[in-house]
mmCIF file of C-alpha atoms in Angstrom:
data_model
loop_
_atom_site.group_PDB
_atom_site.id
_atom_site.type_symbol
_atom_site.label_atom_id
_atom_site.label_comp_id
_atom_site.label_asym_id
_atom_site.label_seq_id
_atom_site.Cartn_x
_atom_site.Cartn_y
_atom_site.Cartn_z
ATOM 1 C CA UNK A 1 20.885 64.852 15.200
ATOM 2 C CA UNK A 2 19.034 61.558 15.468
ATOM 3 C CA UNK A 3 15.723 63.292 16.204
ATOM 4 C CA UNK A 4 16.284 65.408 13.080
ATOM 5 C CA UNK A 5 16.685 62.193 11.077
ATOM 6 C CA UNK A 6 13.279 61.066 12.335
ATOM 7 C CA UNK A 7 11.819 64.409 11.326
ATOM 8 C CA UNK A 8 13.241 64.070 7.805
ATOM 9 C CA UNK A 9 11.872 60.539 7.516
ATOM 10 C CA UNK A 10 8.371 61.798 8.333
ATOM 11 C CA UNK A 11 8.563 64.954 6.176
ATOM 12 C CA UNK A 12 6.492 63.441 3.301
ATOM 13 C CA UNK A 13 3.754 62.414 5.765
ATOM 14 C CA UNK A 14 3.593 65.936 7.204
ATOM 15 C CA UNK A 15 3.530 67.216 3.606
ATOM 16 C CA UNK A 16 0.594 64.910 2.880
ATOM 17 C CA UNK A 17 -1.305 66.181 5.951
ATOM 18 C CA UNK A 18 -0.817 69.763 4.752
ATOM 19 C CA UNK A 19 -1.896 68.689 1.260
ATOM 20 C CA UNK A 20 -5.140 67.146 2.612
ATOM 21 C CA UNK A 21 -5.856 70.164 4.805
ATOM 22 C CA UNK A 22 -5.253 72.681 2.002
ATOM 23 C CA UNK A 23 -7.313 70.617 -0.455
ATOM 24 C CA UNK A 24 -10.250 70.518 1.966
ATOM 25 C CA UNK A 25 -10.029 74.281 2.582
ATOM 26 C CA UNK A 26 -9.715 74.929 -1.147
ATOM 27 C CA UNK A 27 -12.744 72.846 -2.074
ATOM 28 C CA UNK A 28 -15.030 73.560 0.875
ATOM 29 C CA UNK A 29 -14.354 77.210 1.638
ATOM 30 C CA UNK A 30 -12.611 78.800 -1.359
ATOM 31 C CA UNK A 31 -14.999 76.870 -3.657
ATOM 32 C CA UNK A 32 -12.284 75.689 -6.033
ATOM 33 C CA UNK A 33 -13.142 72.884 -8.443
ATOM 34 C CA UNK A 34 -12.037 69.408 -7.370
ATOM 35 C CA UNK A 35 -9.029 69.493 -9.697
ATOM 36 C CA UNK A 36 -7.953 72.982 -8.637
ATOM 37 C CA UNK A 37 -8.280 72.086 -4.938
ATOM 38 C CA UNK A 38 -6.141 68.980 -5.498
ATOM 39 C CA UNK A 39 -3.491 71.094 -7.246
ATOM 40 C CA UNK A 40 -3.581 73.642 -4.409
ATOM 41 C CA UNK A 41 -3.128 70.912 -1.786
ATOM 42 C CA UNK A 42 -0.341 69.288 -3.778
ATOM 43 C CA UNK A 43 1.601 72.555 -4.111
ATOM 44 C CA UNK A 44 1.254 73.444 -0.414
ATOM 45 C CA UNK A 45 2.524 70.007 0.646
ATOM 46 C CA UNK A 46 5.329 70.094 -1.913
ATOM 47 C CA UNK A 47 6.484 73.502 -0.693
ATOM 48 C CA UNK A 48 6.761 72.073 2.810
ATOM 49 C CA UNK A 49 8.742 69.034 1.611
ATOM 50 C CA UNK A 50 11.096 71.246 -0.426
ATOM 51 C CA UNK A 51 11.325 73.790 2.411
ATOM 52 C CA UNK A 52 12.281 71.117 4.953
ATOM 53 C CA UNK A 53 14.952 69.828 2.555
ATOM 54 C CA UNK A 54 16.465 73.256 1.953
ATOM 55 C CA UNK A 55 16.331 74.070 5.671
ATOM 56 C CA UNK A 56 18.484 71.017 6.348
ATOM 57 C CA UNK A 57 20.952 72.042 3.660
ATOM 58 C CA UNK A 58 21.287 75.759 4.339
ATOM 59 C CA UNK A 59 20.462 76.202 8.032
ATOM 60 C CA UNK A 60 21.859 72.941 9.372
ATOM 61 C CA UNK A 61 24.760 72.666 6.887
ATOM 62 C CA UNK A 62 23.844 69.139 5.846
ATOM 63 C CA UNK A 63 26.418 67.520 3.490
ATOM 64 C CA UNK A 64 25.305 68.002 -0.128
ATOM 65 C CA UNK A 65 25.282 64.245 -0.924
ATOM 66 C CA UNK A 66 22.996 63.510 2.021
ATOM 67 C CA UNK A 67 20.811 66.498 1.135
ATOM 68 C CA UNK A 68 20.329 65.321 -2.462
ATOM 69 C CA UNK A 69 19.365 61.793 -1.409
ATOM 70 C CA UNK A 70 16.910 62.997 1.226
ATOM 71 C CA UNK A 71 15.523 65.527 -1.206
ATOM 72 C CA UNK A 72 14.921 62.904 -3.897
ATOM 73 C CA UNK A 73 13.554 60.256 -1.496
ATOM 74 C CA UNK A 74 11.193 62.663 0.271
ATOM 75 C CA UNK A 75 9.997 64.200 -3.002
ATOM 76 C CA UNK A 76 9.312 60.750 -4.504
ATOM 77 C CA UNK A 77 7.525 59.566 -1.351
ATOM 78 C CA UNK A 78 5.440 62.735 -1.249
ATOM 79 C CA UNK A 79 4.565 62.427 -4.964
ATOM 80 C CA UNK A 80 3.402 58.832 -4.457
ATOM 81 C CA UNK A 81 1.361 59.710 -1.355
ATOM 82 C CA UNK A 82 -0.257 62.692 -3.109
ATOM 83 C CA UNK A 83 -1.125 60.477 -6.048
ATOM 84 C CA UNK A 84 -2.836 58.046 -3.635
ATOM 85 C CA UNK A 85 -4.800 60.887 -2.032
ATOM 86 C CA UNK A 86 -5.928 62.216 -5.418
ATOM 87 C CA UNK A 87 -6.997 58.683 -6.283
ATOM 88 C CA UNK A 88 -8.965 58.414 -3.024
ATOM 89 C CA UNK A 89 -10.808 61.656 -3.835
ATOM 90 C CA UNK A 90 -11.427 60.430 -7.366
ATOM 91 C CA UNK A 91 -12.841 57.155 -6.020
ATOM 92 C CA UNK A 92 -15.395 59.055 -3.950
ATOM 93 C CA UNK A 93 -16.296 61.169 -6.946
ATOM 94 C CA UNK A 94 -16.104 58.836 -9.926
ATOM 95 C CA UNK A 95 -15.871 55.163 -8.958
ATOM 96 C CA UNK A 96 -18.862 53.072 -9.973
ATOM 97 C CA UNK A 97 -18.483 50.608 -7.105
ATOM 98 C CA UNK A 98 -18.388 53.388 -4.504
ATOM 99 C CA UNK A 99 -21.459 55.046 -6.032
ATOM 100 C CA UNK A 100 -23.364 51.727 -5.954
ATOM 101 C CA UNK A 101 -22.282 51.117 -2.337
ATOM 102 C CA UNK A 102 -23.446 54.616 -1.379
ATOM 103 C CA UNK A 103 -26.833 54.011 -3.020
ATOM 104 C CA UNK A 104 -27.193 50.685 -1.174
ATOM 105 C CA UNK A 105 -26.244 52.396 2.097
ATOM 106 C CA UNK A 106 -29.011 54.983 1.621
ATOM 107 C CA UNK A 107 -31.611 52.261 1.205
ATOM 108 C CA UNK A 108 -32.606 50.618 4.502
ATOM 109 C CA UNK A 109 -34.187 47.532 2.965
ATOM 110 C CA UNK A 110 -31.737 46.972 0.121
ATOM 111 C CA UNK A 111 -32.283 47.395 -3.621
ATOM 112 C CA UNK A 112 -33.097 45.003 -6.451
ATOM 113 C CA UNK A 113 -31.032 45.134 -9.639
ATOM 114 C CA UNK A 114 -33.897 47.005 -11.339
ATOM 115 C CA UNK A 115 -34.129 49.576 -8.542
ATOM 116 C CA UNK A 116 -30.375 50.094 -8.578
ATOM 117 C CA UNK A 117 -30.349 50.606 -12.330
ATOM 118 C CA UNK A 118 -33.148 53.190 -12.022
ATOM 119 C CA UNK A 119 -30.994 55.244 -9.646
ATOM 120 C CA UNK A 120 -27.650 54.637 -11.363
ATOM 121 C CA UNK A 121 -27.311 53.244 -14.848
ATOM 122 C CA UNK A 122 -24.956 53.126 -17.808
ATOM 123 C CA UNK A 123 -26.565 56.100 -19.553
ATOM 124 C CA UNK A 124 -26.163 58.339 -16.504
ATOM 125 C CA UNK A 125 -22.636 57.092 -15.930
ATOM 126 C CA UNK A 126 -21.617 57.745 -19.547
ATOM 127 C CA UNK A 127 -23.145 61.227 -19.344
ATOM 128 C CA UNK A 128 -21.139 62.017 -16.185
ATOM 129 C CA UNK A 129 -17.912 60.868 -17.801
ATOM 130 C CA UNK A 130 -18.533 62.522 -21.154
ATOM 131 C CA UNK A 131 -19.203 65.785 -19.310
ATOM 132 C CA UNK A 132 -15.982 65.434 -17.293
ATOM 133 C CA UNK A 133 -13.905 64.532 -20.372
ATOM 134 C CA UNK A 134 -15.427 67.367 -22.427
ATOM 135 C CA UNK A 135 -15.046 69.984 -19.688
ATOM 136 C CA UNK A 136 -11.394 68.949 -19.325
ATOM 137 C CA UNK A 137 -10.957 69.201 -23.100
ATOM 138 C CA UNK A 138 -9.875 65.559 -23.423
ATOM 139 C CA UNK A 139 -12.635 64.865 -25.943
ATOM 140 C CA UNK A 140 -14.504 67.159 -28.312
ATOM 141 C CA UNK A 141 -18.020 66.769 -29.756
ATOM 142 C CA UNK A 142 -18.332 68.154 -33.292
ATOM 143 C CA UNK A 143 -21.263 67.453 -35.671
ATOM 144 C CA UNK A 144 -22.472 64.634 -33.393
ATOM 145 C CA UNK A 145 -19.087 62.936 -33.546
ATOM 146 C CA UNK A 146 -16.517 62.564 -30.784
ATOM 147 C CA UNK A 147 -12.859 63.434 -31.377
ATOM 148 C CA UNK A 148 -9.778 63.350 -29.159
ATOM 149 C CA UNK A 149 -8.881 66.788 -27.761
ATOM 150 C CA UNK A 150 -5.972 67.119 -25.331
ATOM 151 C CA UNK A 151 -3.897 63.935 -25.495
ATOM 152 C CA UNK A 152 -3.226 63.423 -21.723
ATOM 153 C CA UNK A 153 -6.061 60.975 -21.129
ATOM 154 C CA UNK A 154 -5.191 59.098 -24.299
ATOM 155 C CA UNK A 155 -1.589 58.717 -23.132
ATOM 156 C CA UNK A 156 -2.689 57.421 -19.703
ATOM 157 C CA UNK A 157 -5.170 55.036 -21.383
ATOM 158 C CA UNK A 158 -2.424 53.650 -23.629
ATOM 159 C CA UNK A 159 -0.062 53.121 -20.690
ATOM 160 C CA UNK A 160 -2.787 51.291 -18.736
ATOM 161 C CA UNK A 161 -3.645 49.228 -21.830
ATOM 162 C CA UNK A 162 0.014 48.282 -22.223
ATOM 163 C CA UNK A 163 0.220 47.215 -18.565
ATOM 164 C CA UNK A 164 -3.022 45.246 -18.926
ATOM 165 C CA UNK A 165 -1.544 43.334 -21.863
ATOM 166 C CA UNK A 166 1.781 42.842 -20.099
ATOM 167 C CA UNK A 167 0.320 41.599 -16.809
ATOM 168 C CA UNK A 168 -3.020 40.051 -17.726
ATOM 169 C CA UNK A 169 -2.359 39.195 -21.380
ATOM 170 C CA UNK A 170 -5.617 40.808 -22.531
ATOM 171 C CA UNK A 171 -6.885 44.219 -23.573
ATOM 172 C CA UNK A 172 -10.155 44.172 -21.623
ATOM 173 C CA UNK A 173 -11.772 42.463 -18.637
ATOM 174 C CA UNK A 174 -14.457 41.191 -21.060
ATOM 175 C CA UNK A 175 -12.007 39.300 -23.338
ATOM 176 C CA UNK B 1 21.842 56.961 -0.832
ATOM 177 C CA UNK B 2 21.086 53.573 0.798
ATOM 178 C CA UNK B 3 17.494 54.596 1.498
ATOM 179 C CA UNK B 4 16.772 55.298 -2.165
ATOM 180 C CA UNK B 5 18.617 52.241 -3.474
ATOM 181 C CA UNK B 6 17.137 49.755 -1.017
ATOM 182 C CA UNK B 7 13.640 51.202 -1.283
ATOM 183 C CA UNK B 8 13.697 50.924 -5.073
ATOM 184 C CA UNK B 9 15.421 47.510 -5.005
ATOM 185 C CA UNK B 10 12.729 46.062 -2.719
ATOM 186 C CA UNK B 11 9.998 47.563 -4.894
ATOM 187 C CA UNK B 12 11.610 46.138 -8.030
ATOM 188 C CA UNK B 13 11.907 42.681 -6.433
ATOM 189 C CA UNK B 14 8.262 42.761 -5.332
ATOM 190 C CA UNK B 15 7.189 43.775 -8.838
ATOM 191 C CA UNK B 16 9.169 40.909 -10.384
ATOM 192 C CA UNK B 17 7.587 38.446 -7.898
ATOM 193 C CA UNK B 18 4.135 39.838 -8.747
ATOM 194 C CA UNK B 19 4.810 39.625 -12.501
ATOM 195 C CA UNK B 20 6.019 35.995 -12.312
ATOM 196 C CA UNK B 21 3.118 34.942 -10.066
ATOM 197 C CA UNK B 22 0.577 36.572 -12.403
ATOM 198 C CA UNK B 23 2.041 34.605 -15.330
ATOM 199 C CA UNK B 24 1.655 31.333 -13.410
ATOM 200 C CA UNK B 25 -1.684 31.933 -11.733
ATOM 201 C CA UNK B 26 -4.013 34.932 -11.632
ATOM 202 C CA UNK B 27 -5.350 35.240 -8.055
ATOM 203 C CA UNK B 28 -9.099 35.603 -7.568
ATOM 204 C CA UNK B 29 -8.629 38.548 -5.233
ATOM 205 C CA UNK B 30 -5.859 40.405 -7.040
ATOM 206 C CA UNK B 31 -5.575 43.438 -4.741
ATOM 207 C CA UNK B 32 -5.307 41.256 -1.615
ATOM 208 C CA UNK B 33 -2.636 39.130 -3.337
ATOM 209 C CA UNK B 34 -0.695 42.253 -4.340
ATOM 210 C CA UNK B 35 -0.784 43.582 -0.774
ATOM 211 C CA UNK B 36 0.460 40.215 0.492
ATOM 212 C CA UNK B 37 3.346 40.037 -2.026
ATOM 213 C CA UNK B 38 4.484 43.622 -1.467
ATOM 214 C CA UNK B 39 4.270 43.520 2.336
ATOM 215 C CA UNK B 40 6.043 40.146 2.510
ATOM 216 C CA UNK B 41 8.841 41.460 0.266
ATOM 217 C CA UNK B 42 9.327 44.480 2.525
ATOM 218 C CA UNK B 43 9.354 42.356 5.658
ATOM 219 C CA UNK B 44 11.813 39.815 4.229
ATOM 220 C CA UNK B 45 13.983 42.633 2.824
ATOM 221 C CA UNK B 46 14.169 44.509 6.125
ATOM 222 C CA UNK B 47 14.938 41.331 8.074
ATOM 223 C CA UNK B 48 17.622 40.529 5.476
ATOM 224 C CA UNK B 49 19.207 43.973 5.845
ATOM 225 C CA UNK B 50 19.224 43.695 9.638
ATOM 226 C CA UNK B 51 21.255 40.509 9.323
ATOM 227 C CA UNK B 52 23.916 41.937 7.015
ATOM 228 C CA UNK B 53 26.962 43.493 8.670
ATOM 229 C CA UNK B 54 28.196 46.272 6.373
ATOM 230 C CA UNK B 55 27.401 45.831 2.685
ATOM 231 C CA UNK B 56 25.424 43.565 0.372
ATOM 232 C CA UNK B 57 26.261 43.182 -3.338
ATOM 233 C CA UNK B 58 28.400 46.321 -3.086
ATOM 234 C CA UNK B 59 25.562 48.382 -1.577
ATOM 235 C CA UNK B 60 26.072 49.705 1.920
ATOM 236 C CA UNK B 61 23.427 48.727 4.450
ATOM 237 C CA UNK B 62 21.532 51.283 6.588
ATOM 238 C CA UNK B 63 22.494 51.280 10.238
ATOM 239 C CA UNK B 64 19.993 53.546 12.006
ATOM 240 C CA UNK B 65 16.284 53.202 12.769
ATOM 241 C CA UNK B 66 15.319 56.442 10.896
ATOM 242 C CA UNK B 67 16.923 54.987 7.742
ATOM 243 C CA UNK B 68 14.811 51.835 8.057
ATOM 244 C CA UNK B 69 11.696 53.981 8.607
ATOM 245 C CA UNK B 70 12.646 56.032 5.559
ATOM 246 C CA UNK B 71 13.067 52.933 3.362
ATOM 247 C CA UNK B 72 9.703 51.593 4.598
ATOM 248 C CA UNK B 73 7.898 54.882 3.925
ATOM 249 C CA UNK B 74 9.340 55.176 0.410
ATOM 250 C CA UNK B 75 8.458 51.557 -0.323
ATOM 251 C CA UNK B 76 4.927 51.716 1.160
ATOM 252 C CA UNK B 77 4.101 54.942 -0.720
ATOM 253 C CA UNK B 78 5.210 53.319 -3.998
ATOM 254 C CA UNK B 79 3.318 50.142 -3.122
ATOM 255 C CA UNK B 80 0.091 52.061 -2.452
ATOM 256 C CA UNK B 81 0.511 54.123 -5.633
ATOM 257 C CA UNK B 82 0.971 50.938 -7.657
ATOM 258 C CA UNK B 83 -2.005 49.201 -6.036
ATOM 259 C CA UNK B 84 -4.369 52.121 -6.676
ATOM 260 C CA UNK B 85 -3.164 52.194 -10.296
ATOM 261 C CA UNK B 86 -3.638 48.445 -10.543
ATOM 262 C CA UNK B 87 -7.400 48.863 -10.003
ATOM 263 C CA UNK B 88 -7.509 50.438 -13.491
ATOM 264 C CA UNK B 89 -5.567 47.463 -14.874
ATOM 265 C CA UNK B 90 -7.822 44.889 -13.231
ATOM 266 C CA UNK B 91 -11.114 46.514 -14.218
ATOM 267 C CA UNK B 92 -11.828 48.479 -17.403
ATOM 268 C CA UNK B 93 -12.141 52.177 -16.658
ATOM 269 C CA UNK B 94 -15.103 53.594 -18.622
ATOM 270 C CA UNK B 95 -13.314 56.884 -19.338
ATOM 271 C CA UNK B 96 -10.338 55.016 -20.779
ATOM 272 C CA UNK B 97 -12.598 52.714 -22.815
ATOM 273 C CA UNK B 98 -14.346 55.799 -24.231
ATOM 274 C CA UNK B 99 -11.103 57.523 -25.165
ATOM 275 C CA UNK B 100 -9.712 54.374 -26.824
ATOM 276 C CA UNK B 101 -12.975 53.815 -28.754
ATOM 277 C CA UNK B 102 -12.772 57.369 -30.077
ATOM 278 C CA UNK B 103 -9.141 57.047 -31.142
ATOM 279 C CA UNK B 104 -9.812 53.640 -32.749
ATOM 280 C CA UNK B 105 -12.605 55.207 -34.817
ATOM 281 C CA UNK B 106 -9.933 57.129 -36.749
ATOM 282 C CA UNK B 107 -9.738 60.650 -38.099
ATOM 283 C CA UNK B 108 -13.486 60.829 -38.869
ATOM 284 C CA UNK B 109 -14.321 60.616 -35.169
ATOM 285 C CA UNK B 110 -16.864 58.372 -33.428
ATOM 286 C CA UNK B 111 -20.580 58.766 -34.063
ATOM 287 C CA UNK B 112 -22.383 59.830 -30.863
ATOM 288 C CA UNK B 113 -25.363 57.479 -31.351
ATOM 289 C CA UNK B 114 -23.145 54.532 -32.242
ATOM 290 C CA UNK B 115 -21.063 55.204 -29.150
ATOM 291 C CA UNK B 116 -24.161 55.315 -26.881
ATOM 292 C CA UNK B 117 -25.286 51.930 -28.211
ATOM 293 C CA UNK B 118 -22.078 50.211 -27.065
ATOM 294 C CA UNK B 119 -22.189 51.643 -23.551
ATOM 295 C CA UNK B 120 -24.767 49.409 -21.856
ATOM 296 C CA UNK B 121 -25.586 48.475 -18.263
ATOM 297 C CA UNK B 122 -24.332 44.957 -18.994
ATOM 298 C CA UNK B 123 -20.825 46.314 -19.574
ATOM 299 C CA UNK B 124 -20.752 49.327 -17.292
ATOM 300 C CA UNK B 125 -22.822 48.668 -14.186
ATOM 301 C CA UNK B 126 -23.783 44.996 -13.759
ATOM 302 C CA UNK B 127 -20.172 43.670 -13.580
ATOM 303 C CA UNK B 128 -19.410 46.202 -10.832
ATOM 304 C CA UNK B 129 -22.471 45.048 -8.832
ATOM 305 C CA UNK B 130 -21.135 41.480 -9.153
ATOM 306 C CA UNK B 131 -17.691 42.691 -7.992
ATOM 307 C CA UNK B 132 -19.249 44.180 -4.867
ATOM 308 C CA UNK B 133 -20.872 40.841 -4.036
ATOM 309 C CA UNK B 134 -17.650 38.895 -4.825
ATOM 310 C CA UNK B 135 -15.661 41.253 -2.565
ATOM 311 C CA UNK B 136 -18.224 40.551 0.197
ATOM 312 C CA UNK B 137 -19.210 44.201 0.393
ATOM 313 C CA UNK B 138 -22.834 43.274 -0.378
ATOM 314 C CA UNK B 139 -24.954 40.120 -0.338
ATOM 315 C CA UNK B 140 -28.210 38.949 -1.900
ATOM 316 C CA UNK B 141 -31.234 38.976 0.398
ATOM 317 C CA UNK B 142 -33.882 37.375 -1.812
ATOM 318 C CA UNK B 143 -33.802 39.541 -4.931
ATOM 319 C CA UNK B 144 -32.340 42.536 -3.090
ATOM 320 C CA UNK B 145 -28.732 43.614 -2.687
ATOM 321 C CA UNK B 146 -27.801 44.632 0.858
ATOM 322 C CA UNK B 147 -24.515 45.809 2.302
ATOM 323 C CA UNK B 148 -22.395 43.632 4.587
ATOM 324 C CA UNK B 149 -20.725 45.278 7.642
ATOM 325 C CA UNK B 150 -17.576 45.677 5.477
ATOM 326 C CA UNK B 151 -19.652 47.431 2.799
ATOM 327 C CA UNK B 152 -21.322 49.671 5.414
ATOM 328 C CA UNK B 153 -17.890 50.690 6.751
ATOM 329 C CA UNK B 154 -16.624 51.531 3.254
ATOM 330 C CA UNK B 155 -19.791 53.520 2.488
ATOM 331 C CA UNK B 156 -19.435 55.449 5.763
ATOM 332 C CA UNK B 157 -15.782 56.355 5.004
ATOM 333 C CA UNK B 158 -16.685 57.890 1.644
ATOM 334 C CA UNK B 159 -19.907 59.509 2.882
ATOM 335 C CA UNK B 160 -17.980 61.054 5.798
ATOM 336 C CA UNK B 161 -15.281 62.395 3.502
ATOM 337 C CA UNK B 162 -17.767 63.794 1.005
ATOM 338 C CA UNK B 163 -19.529 65.568 3.924
ATOM 339 C CA UNK B 164 -16.186 66.884 5.148
ATOM 340 C CA UNK B 165 -15.565 68.315 1.678
ATOM 341 C CA UNK B 166 -19.183 69.473 1.467
ATOM 342 C CA UNK B 167 -19.319 67.713 -1.890
ATOM 343 C CA UNK B 168 -22.941 67.684 -3.022
ATOM 344 C CA UNK B 169 -22.460 66.174 -6.487
ATOM 345 C CA UNK B 170 -23.908 62.690 -6.942
ATOM 346 C CA UNK B 171 -20.663 61.291 -8.289
ATOM 347 C CA UNK B 172 -20.182 58.059 -10.220
#
């Protein structure tokens, strides 16, 4: 019974491994978009976490109170770990600092500020982000003017802004 | 139930400690300070639980090693999720800045040309190059930026993972 307790404790980690594996397969071989591959990985891992929980309840006749707690704890842990993995993928794809580091890595003799800005600059960065936001429907371009589309990104931005003001007492790093 | 309660209690206590500290003094390296606060809270909390016989403040105390592992995993996953989110609090995310600029422009929308004018290298790229130097991921060699061993390691991790995914987009 004790070894089963260990297995339950590590269920979210096994779920995360399955998530990573499925995401890689989805992106590399099935040629899903990044978002779709992340969703695929998340669902596969979640099914495992749920499956392990239900197995304990139905097959091993776990008490319902214990089952509910384990179910909630493992689901929350898995959600948090999946969020971290999605963030890691997003860092590799969208983070400015990682892109700059990758450009510096490619150059054997280093790069001046001017050289760096030729390879990666604000214009290019804005273009990348505008394209991502428009393809996701978060913003819309109409008659050369930008409008808010789907409100998800706006909601996230407002939450982050609120936390910025709460913790740092300012709305922007440039204030 | 103890696993959930203690995991969340420790996380809540660490968040309160972080909030109070940030109001007194904002650390130069915020992510490192957060890691320190959260890991210390977990360590102190677990040691505290080990020294309590049966219950603390009406909450029963875990008594097996798997329960302690479970609390730690729940706590660490929440800690990591908070720290990765904190990076967007510490540094302005361009996508969020864009969305907020558009919404602040009102119902008439934001003019494309006007928007482009505000998005300059001085705001978007140069501060991040400075961050890389401050975090000792790169250093100045004359007028050139070069990676430190820590920077090379970080670059290799992301380059390896992008190769593993066969991701050919430039990113950024």
